[in-house]
XYZ file of C-alpha atoms in Angstrom:
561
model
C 12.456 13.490 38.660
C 9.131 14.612 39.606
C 6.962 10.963 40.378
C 3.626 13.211 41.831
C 2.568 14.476 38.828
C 1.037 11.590 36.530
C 2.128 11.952 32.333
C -0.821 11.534 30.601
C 0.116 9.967 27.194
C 2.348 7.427 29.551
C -1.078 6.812 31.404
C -2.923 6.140 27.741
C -0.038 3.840 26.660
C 0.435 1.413 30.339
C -4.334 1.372 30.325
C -3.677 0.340 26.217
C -1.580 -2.561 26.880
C -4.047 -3.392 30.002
C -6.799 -3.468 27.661
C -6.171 -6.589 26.542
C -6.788 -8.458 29.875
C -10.508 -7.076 30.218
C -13.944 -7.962 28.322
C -17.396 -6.977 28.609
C -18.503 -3.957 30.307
C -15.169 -3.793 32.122
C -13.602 -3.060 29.005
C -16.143 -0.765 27.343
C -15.637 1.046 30.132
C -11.937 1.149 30.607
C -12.170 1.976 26.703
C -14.023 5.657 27.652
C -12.626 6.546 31.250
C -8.668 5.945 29.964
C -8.531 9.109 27.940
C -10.604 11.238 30.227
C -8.433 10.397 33.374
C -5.678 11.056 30.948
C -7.528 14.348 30.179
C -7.890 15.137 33.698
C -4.134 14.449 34.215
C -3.443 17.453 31.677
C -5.090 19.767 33.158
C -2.885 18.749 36.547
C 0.698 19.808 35.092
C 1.633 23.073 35.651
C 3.403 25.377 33.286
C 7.140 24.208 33.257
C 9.355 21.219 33.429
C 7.654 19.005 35.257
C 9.562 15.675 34.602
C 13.753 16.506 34.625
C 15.865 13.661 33.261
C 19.636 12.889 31.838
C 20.945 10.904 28.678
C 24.365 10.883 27.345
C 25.033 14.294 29.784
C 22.041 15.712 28.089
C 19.576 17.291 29.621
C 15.884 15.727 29.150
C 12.436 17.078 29.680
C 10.307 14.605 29.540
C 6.980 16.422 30.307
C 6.956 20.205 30.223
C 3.544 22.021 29.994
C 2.659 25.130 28.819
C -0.310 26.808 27.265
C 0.271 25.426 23.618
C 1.282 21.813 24.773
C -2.229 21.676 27.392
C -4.440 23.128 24.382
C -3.069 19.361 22.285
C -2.643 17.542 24.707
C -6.372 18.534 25.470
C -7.811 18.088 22.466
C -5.548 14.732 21.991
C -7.382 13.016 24.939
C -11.066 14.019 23.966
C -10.426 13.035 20.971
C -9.123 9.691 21.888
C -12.397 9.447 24.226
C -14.802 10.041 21.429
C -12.477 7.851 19.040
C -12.969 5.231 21.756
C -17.080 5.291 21.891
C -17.424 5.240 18.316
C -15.114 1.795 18.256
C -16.805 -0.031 21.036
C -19.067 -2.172 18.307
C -15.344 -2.705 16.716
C -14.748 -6.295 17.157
C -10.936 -6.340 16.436
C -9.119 -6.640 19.563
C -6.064 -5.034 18.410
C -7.469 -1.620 16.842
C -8.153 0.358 19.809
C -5.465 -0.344 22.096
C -3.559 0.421 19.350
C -5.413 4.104 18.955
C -4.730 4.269 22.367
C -0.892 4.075 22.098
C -1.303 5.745 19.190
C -3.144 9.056 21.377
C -0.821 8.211 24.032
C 2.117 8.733 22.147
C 0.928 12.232 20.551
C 0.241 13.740 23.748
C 3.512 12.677 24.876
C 4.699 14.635 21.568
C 2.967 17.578 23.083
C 4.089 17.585 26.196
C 7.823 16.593 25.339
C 10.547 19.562 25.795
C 13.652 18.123 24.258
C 13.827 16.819 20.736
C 15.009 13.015 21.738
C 11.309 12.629 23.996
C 9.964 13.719 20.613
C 11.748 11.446 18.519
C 10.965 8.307 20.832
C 6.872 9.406 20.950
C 7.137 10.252 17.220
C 8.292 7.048 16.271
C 5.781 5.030 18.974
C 3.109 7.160 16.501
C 4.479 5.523 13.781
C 3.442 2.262 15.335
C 0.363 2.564 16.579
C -1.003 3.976 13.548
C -0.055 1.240 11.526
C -1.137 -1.104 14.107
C -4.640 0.645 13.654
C -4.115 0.455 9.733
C -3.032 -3.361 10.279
C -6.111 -3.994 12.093
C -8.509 -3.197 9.338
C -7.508 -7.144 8.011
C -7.462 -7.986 4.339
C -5.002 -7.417 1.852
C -5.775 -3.996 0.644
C -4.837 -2.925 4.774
C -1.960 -4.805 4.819
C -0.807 -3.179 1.977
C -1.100 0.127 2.475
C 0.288 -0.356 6.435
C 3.347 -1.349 4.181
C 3.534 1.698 2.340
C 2.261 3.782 5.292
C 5.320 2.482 7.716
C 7.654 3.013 4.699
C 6.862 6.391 4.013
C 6.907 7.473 7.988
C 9.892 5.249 8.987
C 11.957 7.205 6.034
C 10.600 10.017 7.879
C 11.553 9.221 10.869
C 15.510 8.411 9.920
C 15.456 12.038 8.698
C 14.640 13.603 11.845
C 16.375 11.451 13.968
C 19.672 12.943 11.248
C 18.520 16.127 12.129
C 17.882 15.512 15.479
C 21.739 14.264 15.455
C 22.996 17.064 13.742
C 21.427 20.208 15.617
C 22.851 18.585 18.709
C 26.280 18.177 17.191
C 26.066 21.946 16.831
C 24.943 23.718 19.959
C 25.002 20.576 22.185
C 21.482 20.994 23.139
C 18.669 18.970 22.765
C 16.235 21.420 23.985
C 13.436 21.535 21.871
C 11.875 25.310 21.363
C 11.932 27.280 18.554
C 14.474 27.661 15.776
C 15.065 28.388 12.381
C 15.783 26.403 9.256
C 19.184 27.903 9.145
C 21.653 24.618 8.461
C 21.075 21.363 6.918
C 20.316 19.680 10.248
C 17.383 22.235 11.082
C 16.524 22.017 7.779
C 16.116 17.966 8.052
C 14.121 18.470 11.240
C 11.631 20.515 9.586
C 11.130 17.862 6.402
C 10.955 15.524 9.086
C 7.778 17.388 10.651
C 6.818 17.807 6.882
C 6.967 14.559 6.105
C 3.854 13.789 8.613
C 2.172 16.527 8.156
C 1.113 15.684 4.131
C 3.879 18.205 3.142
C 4.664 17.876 -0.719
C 5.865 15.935 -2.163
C 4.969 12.760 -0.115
C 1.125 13.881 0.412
C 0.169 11.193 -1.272
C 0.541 8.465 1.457
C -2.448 10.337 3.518
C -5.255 9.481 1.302
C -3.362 6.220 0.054
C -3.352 4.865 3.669
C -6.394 6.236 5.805
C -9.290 5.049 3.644
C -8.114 1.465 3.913
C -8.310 1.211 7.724
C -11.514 0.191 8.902
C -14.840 1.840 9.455
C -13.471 3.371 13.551
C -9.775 3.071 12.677
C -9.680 5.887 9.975
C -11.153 8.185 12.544
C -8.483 7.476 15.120
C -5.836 8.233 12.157
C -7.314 11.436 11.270
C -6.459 13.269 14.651
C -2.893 12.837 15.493
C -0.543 12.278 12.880
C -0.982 14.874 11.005
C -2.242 17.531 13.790
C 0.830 16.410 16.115
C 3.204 17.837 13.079
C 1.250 21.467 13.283
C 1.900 21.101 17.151
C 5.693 20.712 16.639
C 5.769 22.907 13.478
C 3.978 25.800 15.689
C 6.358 25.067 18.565
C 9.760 24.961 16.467
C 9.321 26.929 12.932
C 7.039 29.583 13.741
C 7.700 32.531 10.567
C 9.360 30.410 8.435
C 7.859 32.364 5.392
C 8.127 29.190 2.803
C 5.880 27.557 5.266
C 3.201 30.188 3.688
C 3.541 28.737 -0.422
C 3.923 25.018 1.080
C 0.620 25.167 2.923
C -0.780 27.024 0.069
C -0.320 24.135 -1.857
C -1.541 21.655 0.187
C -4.608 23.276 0.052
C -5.291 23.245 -3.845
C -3.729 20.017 -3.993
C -6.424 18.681 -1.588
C -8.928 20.466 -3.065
C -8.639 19.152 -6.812
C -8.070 15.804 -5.880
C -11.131 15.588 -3.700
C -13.380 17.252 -6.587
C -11.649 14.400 -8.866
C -12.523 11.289 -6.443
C -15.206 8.982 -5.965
C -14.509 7.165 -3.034
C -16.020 9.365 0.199
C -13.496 8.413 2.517
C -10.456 9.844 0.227
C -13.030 12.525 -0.370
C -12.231 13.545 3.037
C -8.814 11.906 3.725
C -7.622 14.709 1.056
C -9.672 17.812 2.794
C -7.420 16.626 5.875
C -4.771 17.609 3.678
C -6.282 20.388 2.135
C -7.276 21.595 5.807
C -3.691 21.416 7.469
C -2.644 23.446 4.759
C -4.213 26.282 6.255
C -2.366 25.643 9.462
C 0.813 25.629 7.511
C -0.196 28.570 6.096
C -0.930 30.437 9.343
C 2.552 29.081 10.655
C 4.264 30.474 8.119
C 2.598 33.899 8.625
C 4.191 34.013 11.920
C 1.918 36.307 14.006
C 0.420 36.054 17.259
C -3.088 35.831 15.471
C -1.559 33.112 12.615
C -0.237 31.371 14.828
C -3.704 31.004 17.251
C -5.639 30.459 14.175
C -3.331 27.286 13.054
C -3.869 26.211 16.612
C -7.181 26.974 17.060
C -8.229 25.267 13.416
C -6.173 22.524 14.468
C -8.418 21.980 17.927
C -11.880 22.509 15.646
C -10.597 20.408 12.395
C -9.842 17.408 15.091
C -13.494 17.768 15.833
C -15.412 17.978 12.957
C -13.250 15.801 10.501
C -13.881 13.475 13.377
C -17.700 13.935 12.590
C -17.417 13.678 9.048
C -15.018 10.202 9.400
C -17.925 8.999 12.030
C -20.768 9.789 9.295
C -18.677 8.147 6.729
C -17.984 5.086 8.711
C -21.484 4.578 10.195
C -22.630 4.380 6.207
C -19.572 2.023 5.540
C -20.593 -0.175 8.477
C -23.995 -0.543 7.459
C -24.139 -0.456 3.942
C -20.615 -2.357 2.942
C -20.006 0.469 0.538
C -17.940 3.212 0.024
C -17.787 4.285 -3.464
C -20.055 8.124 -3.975
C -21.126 6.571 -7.137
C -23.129 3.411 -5.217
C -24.486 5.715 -2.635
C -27.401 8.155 -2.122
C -30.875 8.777 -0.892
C -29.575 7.435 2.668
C -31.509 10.287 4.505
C -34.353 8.085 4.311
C -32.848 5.334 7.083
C -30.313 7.108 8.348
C -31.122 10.610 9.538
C -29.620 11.056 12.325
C -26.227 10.301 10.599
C -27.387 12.822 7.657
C -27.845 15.573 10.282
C -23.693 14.870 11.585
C -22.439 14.637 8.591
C -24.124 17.664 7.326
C -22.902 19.626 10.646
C -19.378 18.948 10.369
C -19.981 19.485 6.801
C -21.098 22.948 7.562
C -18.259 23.134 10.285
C -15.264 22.440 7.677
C -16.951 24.929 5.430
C -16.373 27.771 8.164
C -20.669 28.396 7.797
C -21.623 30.547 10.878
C -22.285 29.599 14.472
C -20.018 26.600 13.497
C -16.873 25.655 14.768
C -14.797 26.393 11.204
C -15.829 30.019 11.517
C -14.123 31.017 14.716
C -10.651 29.539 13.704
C -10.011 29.722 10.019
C -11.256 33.233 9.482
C -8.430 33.584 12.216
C -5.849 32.552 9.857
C -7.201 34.298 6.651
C -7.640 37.495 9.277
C -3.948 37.654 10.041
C -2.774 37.574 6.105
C -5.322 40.937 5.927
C -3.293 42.004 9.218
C 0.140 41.410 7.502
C -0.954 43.105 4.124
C -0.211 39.971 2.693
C -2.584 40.491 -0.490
C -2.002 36.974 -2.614
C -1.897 35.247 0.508
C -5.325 36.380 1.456
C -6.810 35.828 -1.924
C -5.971 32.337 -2.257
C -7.001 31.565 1.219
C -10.523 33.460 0.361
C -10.442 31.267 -2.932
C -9.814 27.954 -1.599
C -12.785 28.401 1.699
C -14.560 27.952 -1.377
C -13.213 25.149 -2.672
C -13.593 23.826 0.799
C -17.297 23.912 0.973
C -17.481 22.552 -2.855
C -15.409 18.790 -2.418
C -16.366 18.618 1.574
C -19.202 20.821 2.780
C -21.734 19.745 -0.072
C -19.868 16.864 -2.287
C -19.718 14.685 0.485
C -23.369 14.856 1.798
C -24.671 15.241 -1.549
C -23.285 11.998 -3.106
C -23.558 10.182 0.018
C -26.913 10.859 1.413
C -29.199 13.432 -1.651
C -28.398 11.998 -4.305
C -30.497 10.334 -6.769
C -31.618 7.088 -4.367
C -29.936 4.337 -4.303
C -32.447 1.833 -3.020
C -30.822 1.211 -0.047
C -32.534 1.289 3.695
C -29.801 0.435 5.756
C -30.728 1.717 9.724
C -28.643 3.731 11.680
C -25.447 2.465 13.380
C -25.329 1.357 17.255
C -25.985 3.405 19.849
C -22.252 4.111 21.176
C -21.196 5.230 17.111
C -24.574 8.011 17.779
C -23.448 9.047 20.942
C -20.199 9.585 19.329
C -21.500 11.699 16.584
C -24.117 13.480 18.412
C -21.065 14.297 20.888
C -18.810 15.541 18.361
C -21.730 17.710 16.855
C -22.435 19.820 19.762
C -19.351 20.507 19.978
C -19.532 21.806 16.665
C -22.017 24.112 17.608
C -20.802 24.645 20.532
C -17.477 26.073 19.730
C -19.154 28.187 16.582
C -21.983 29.826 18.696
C -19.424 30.202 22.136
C -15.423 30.430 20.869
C -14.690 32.396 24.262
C -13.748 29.146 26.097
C -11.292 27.604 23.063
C -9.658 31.763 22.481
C -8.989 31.204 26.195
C -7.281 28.383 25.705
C -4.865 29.764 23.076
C -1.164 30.469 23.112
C -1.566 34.057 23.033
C -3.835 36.775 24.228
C -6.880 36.572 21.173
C -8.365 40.392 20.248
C -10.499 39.034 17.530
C -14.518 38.974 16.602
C -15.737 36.480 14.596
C -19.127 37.641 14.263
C -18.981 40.970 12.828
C -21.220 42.112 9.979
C -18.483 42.276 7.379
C -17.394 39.230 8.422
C -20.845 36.955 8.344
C -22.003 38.701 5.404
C -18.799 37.861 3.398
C -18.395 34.339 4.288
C -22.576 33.800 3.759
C -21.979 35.087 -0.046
C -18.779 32.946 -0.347
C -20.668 29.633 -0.023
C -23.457 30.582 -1.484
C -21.910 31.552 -4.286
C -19.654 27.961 -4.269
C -23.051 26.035 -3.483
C -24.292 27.667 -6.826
C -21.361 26.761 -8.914
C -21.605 23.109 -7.575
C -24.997 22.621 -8.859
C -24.242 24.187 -11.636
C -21.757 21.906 -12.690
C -22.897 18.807 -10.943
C -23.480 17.007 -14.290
C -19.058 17.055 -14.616
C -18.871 16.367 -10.856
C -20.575 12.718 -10.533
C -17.964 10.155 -10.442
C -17.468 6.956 -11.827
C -16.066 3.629 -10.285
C -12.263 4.678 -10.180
C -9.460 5.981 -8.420
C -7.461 8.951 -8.456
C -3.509 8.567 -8.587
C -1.138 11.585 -7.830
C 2.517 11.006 -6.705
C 1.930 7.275 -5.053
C 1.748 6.491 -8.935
C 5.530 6.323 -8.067
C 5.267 3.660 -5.583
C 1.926 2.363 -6.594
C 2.516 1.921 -9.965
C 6.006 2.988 -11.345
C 7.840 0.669 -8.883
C 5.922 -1.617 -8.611
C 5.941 -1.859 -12.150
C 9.864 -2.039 -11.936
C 9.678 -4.859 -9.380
C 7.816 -6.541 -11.643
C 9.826 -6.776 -14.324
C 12.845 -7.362 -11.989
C 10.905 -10.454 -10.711
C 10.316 -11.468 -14.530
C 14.004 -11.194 -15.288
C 15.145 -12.988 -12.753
C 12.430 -15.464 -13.203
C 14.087 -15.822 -16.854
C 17.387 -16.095 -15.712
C 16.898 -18.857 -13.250
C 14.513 -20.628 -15.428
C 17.756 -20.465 -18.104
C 20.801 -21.444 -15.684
C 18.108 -24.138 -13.782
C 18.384 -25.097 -17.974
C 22.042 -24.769 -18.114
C 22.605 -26.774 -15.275
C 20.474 -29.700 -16.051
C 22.260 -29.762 -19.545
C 25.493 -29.383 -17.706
C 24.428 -32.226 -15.185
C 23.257 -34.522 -17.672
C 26.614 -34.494 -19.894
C 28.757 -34.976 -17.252
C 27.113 -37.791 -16.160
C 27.113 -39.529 -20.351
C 31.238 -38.728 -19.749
C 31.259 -40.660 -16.507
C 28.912 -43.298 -17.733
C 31.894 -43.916 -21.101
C 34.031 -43.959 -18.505
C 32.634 -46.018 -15.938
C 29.724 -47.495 -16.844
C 28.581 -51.404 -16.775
C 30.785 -51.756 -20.782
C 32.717 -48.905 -20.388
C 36.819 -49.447 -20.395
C 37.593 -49.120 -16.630
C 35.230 -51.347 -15.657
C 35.907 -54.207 -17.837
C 37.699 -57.818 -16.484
C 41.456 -57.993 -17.455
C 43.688 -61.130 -18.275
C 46.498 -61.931 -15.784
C 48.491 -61.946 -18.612
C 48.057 -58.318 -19.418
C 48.568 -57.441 -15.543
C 51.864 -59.133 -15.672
C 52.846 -57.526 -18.833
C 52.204 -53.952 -17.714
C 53.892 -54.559 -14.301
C 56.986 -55.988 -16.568
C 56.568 -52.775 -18.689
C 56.492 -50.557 -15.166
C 59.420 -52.192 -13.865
C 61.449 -51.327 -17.309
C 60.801 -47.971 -17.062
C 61.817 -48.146 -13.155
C 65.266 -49.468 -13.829
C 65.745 -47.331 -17.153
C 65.547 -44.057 -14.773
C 67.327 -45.883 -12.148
C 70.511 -46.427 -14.164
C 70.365 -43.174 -16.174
């Protein structure tokens, strides 16, 4: 095994756990230069297998790079960096060491090339992101980390089946691409499914990320559900049902985010509605899908990043997160109106933003592929898109009819953050050269071509005019929106319930029974022998000596017969 070369999620992980010895400054600082050393150690693999190892006389691959795995990995670190400035005013010590294993573990994903280094870094996800769920505190966190770990560990025992069974078949555990051709392949894909807010368990994304606090729902945007469109690009590329699946995902995530009032689901479902696309583009199967879904997966990191920062700046400092007890926030809090409105523009695909250089890549290979439908319902939901995320979220959040309150902008690191995020935004939008270059394939694409700009200008306006045209059915009240966690949240539950009531009954009825039982059995030894009772009266001698006279009778009557 290869010991010069450093792995960089390994590197995230050991600093995490060291993170707990330091405070102050020391730690602030460890807290920002631990994913950028781990950056720089991406950039230092080479293409290959770097790390060679052996299990049960199979092969391992620890750490294998390539362009795909450097462009996550990449993105994975920064993102853990700029997750990492926006926590420093956190004051739970567990949250962000936690992130960090959390990152750690989804570049190792990345960088993994066998399917057991996945499984172990898959499941290490699975922890840390509940850790970061866990650290929130309160009931409504712990919760939901219950129901979060559920839903992922089930996922988990279904890859690892998979996992089991594809090696039972060709004896590999190589992990490149294949094809949902037996049951075993076809449990390793649900098992990517599964955390990448695949139907029908989508519902545990917007269930779980809102209740993590106002940093940790940032970290948990980035990696669960991106690190599935890493291994779904690596190992299903062309699956064509991969096309209707992501297709749903992104209506699904687009009605529910129209329906709901609080802004952090708002945007928990657009993650949803957004890796849909990326499913969508894997499905497609070309060259140009396939650098779209991983091109929109590097910009969506970004900007939902932005958004989740704008969101949990206003959480922090106004203890509210409902759309219906916000608005007119502008006023205190510009600079966090300006973010939020960028990576609102950014998830919206709007020009010389980061959205428009990688989904029209995706939308672009469906009108390559004379895939008609396809391209029509990607068309129609960019315009969903900018309805429930590019101007519902701002709107309610910071236009809105005022509120009243004044609450001032967060603390310096959480604008750094955001003002970090949002030139890269812009960045990315107004220069895509460097991210095309980072791309699995060769990229012969324009962005900014007339047809192009034009089109996509008219599509939001026209989607900006229908929202304020129908704003009056769009304001929310005080609830919350239920989809298939009613199941779990409210069916079972609800089952439990009157499983605890039952038995509650029961045991109320034999604790009865017994105490009936108890108390008659102790009347019959009390007639028997109690203080008066028969046994424990004083006999004559007279009687003793007559029943001994009797006994000995009866003793000589069986004697002589």
């Amino acid at each position: 095994m290869t010991e010069i070369v450093v792995h960089p999620g390994l590197l995230l992980i050991v600093g995490a756990l060291a993170l707990a010895l330091l405070r102050g400054t020391a730690r602030s600082v460890a807290v920002v230069a631990l994913p950028l050393a781990a950056l720089a150690a991406v950039w230092q693999i080479p293409d290959g297998v770097v790390w060679h190892g052996s299990f049960l006389g199979h092969e391992l691959a620890p750490l294998r790079g390539d362009r795909l795995s450097r462009l996550f990995a990449t993105i994975f670190a920064l993102m853990a960096a700029g997750g990492g400035l926006f926590a420093l005013p956190q004051k739970s010590r567990l949250e962000v060491p936690a992130a960090f294993v959390y990152a750690g573990s989804a570049i190792g994903v990345a960088l993994a090339g066998d399917l057991l280094t996945v499984f172990v870094f898959w499941e290490l996800m699975a922890i840390g992101s509940t850790l970061v769920l866990w650290a929130a505190g309160g009931e409504p966190s712990y919760r939901a980390a219950r129901r979060y770990l559920m839903i992922h560990l089930l996922g988990g025992v279904v890859l690892l089946a998979g996992i089991t069974g594809h090696v039972a078949e060709t004896g590999s555990v190589a992990f490149d691409r294949m094809a949902p051709d037996s049951i075993a392949r076809a449990l390793i894909l649900a098992g990517f499914l599964v955390n990448a807010g695949a139907p029908p368990l989508s519902a545990w994304l917007p269930d779980a990320y809102p209740e993590a606090s106002w940093s940790g729902t940032v970290f948990l945007s980035a990696f669960t559900t991106k690190t599935a469109v890493y291994v779904l690009i690596r190992g299903f590329p062309g699956t064509e049902w991969l096309v209707w699946i992501g297709l749903f995902m992104v209506f699904y995530g687009i009605v529910y985010a129209l329906l709901e009032n609080d802004m952090r689901r708002i945007l928990a479902y657009s993650i949803v509605n957004q890796v849909g696309f990326m499913v969508a583009g894997i499905g497609i199967g070309t060259e140009m899908a396939l650098n779209g879904a991983a091109a929109h997966a590097f910009t969506h990191i970004i900007y939902k990043a932005l958004l989740l920062m704008s969101a949990g700046s206003v959480l922090m400092m106004t203890g509210r997160r409902k759309c219906s007890e916000l608005g007119g926030l502008f006023h205190s809090m510009p600079l966090t109106t300006v973010c939020g409105s960028i990576g609102a523009l950014a998830i919206s695909s709007f020009p010389l933003t980061s959205g428009f250089v990688s989904k029209s890549m995706v939308t672009q290979a469906a009108a390559d592929g004379h895939m008609l439908a396809v391209w029509l319902l990607l068309t129609a939901a960019s315009a969903g898109v900018f309805l429930h995320a590019g101007i519902k979220f701002p709107w309610f959040v910071f236009f809105q009819k005022d509120s009243g309150l004044r609450p001032p902008e967060p603390p310096a690191p959480m604008r750094w953050a955001m003002l970090l995020f949002a030139f890269l935004c812009v960045a990315i939008g107004v220069w895509a050269e460097p991210l095309y270059a980072l791309l699995p394939y060769p990229v012969d694409y324009e962005p900014y071509t007339g047809a192009h700009v034009l089109s996509q200008l008219q599509l939001l306006l026209f989607s900006g005019l229908a929202f304020f045209v129908m704003l009056p059915w769009l304001k929310r009240t005080p609830t919350i929106t239920l989809d298939v966690d009613w199941i779990w949240r409210r069916l079972l539950a609800g089952i439990a319930r009157g499983l605890s009531r039952g038995l509650a009954g029961l045991r109320t009825r034999l604790a009865r029974a017994a105490t009936v039982g108890s108390a008659q059995l102790l009347a019959a030894v009390e007639r028997v022998h109690g203080e008066n009772a028969r046994l424990a009266r004083t006999w004559h001698t007279r009687s003793m000596a007559l029943w001994v006279l009797v006994l000995l009778l009866g003793y000589l009557v069986l004697y002589y017969v």
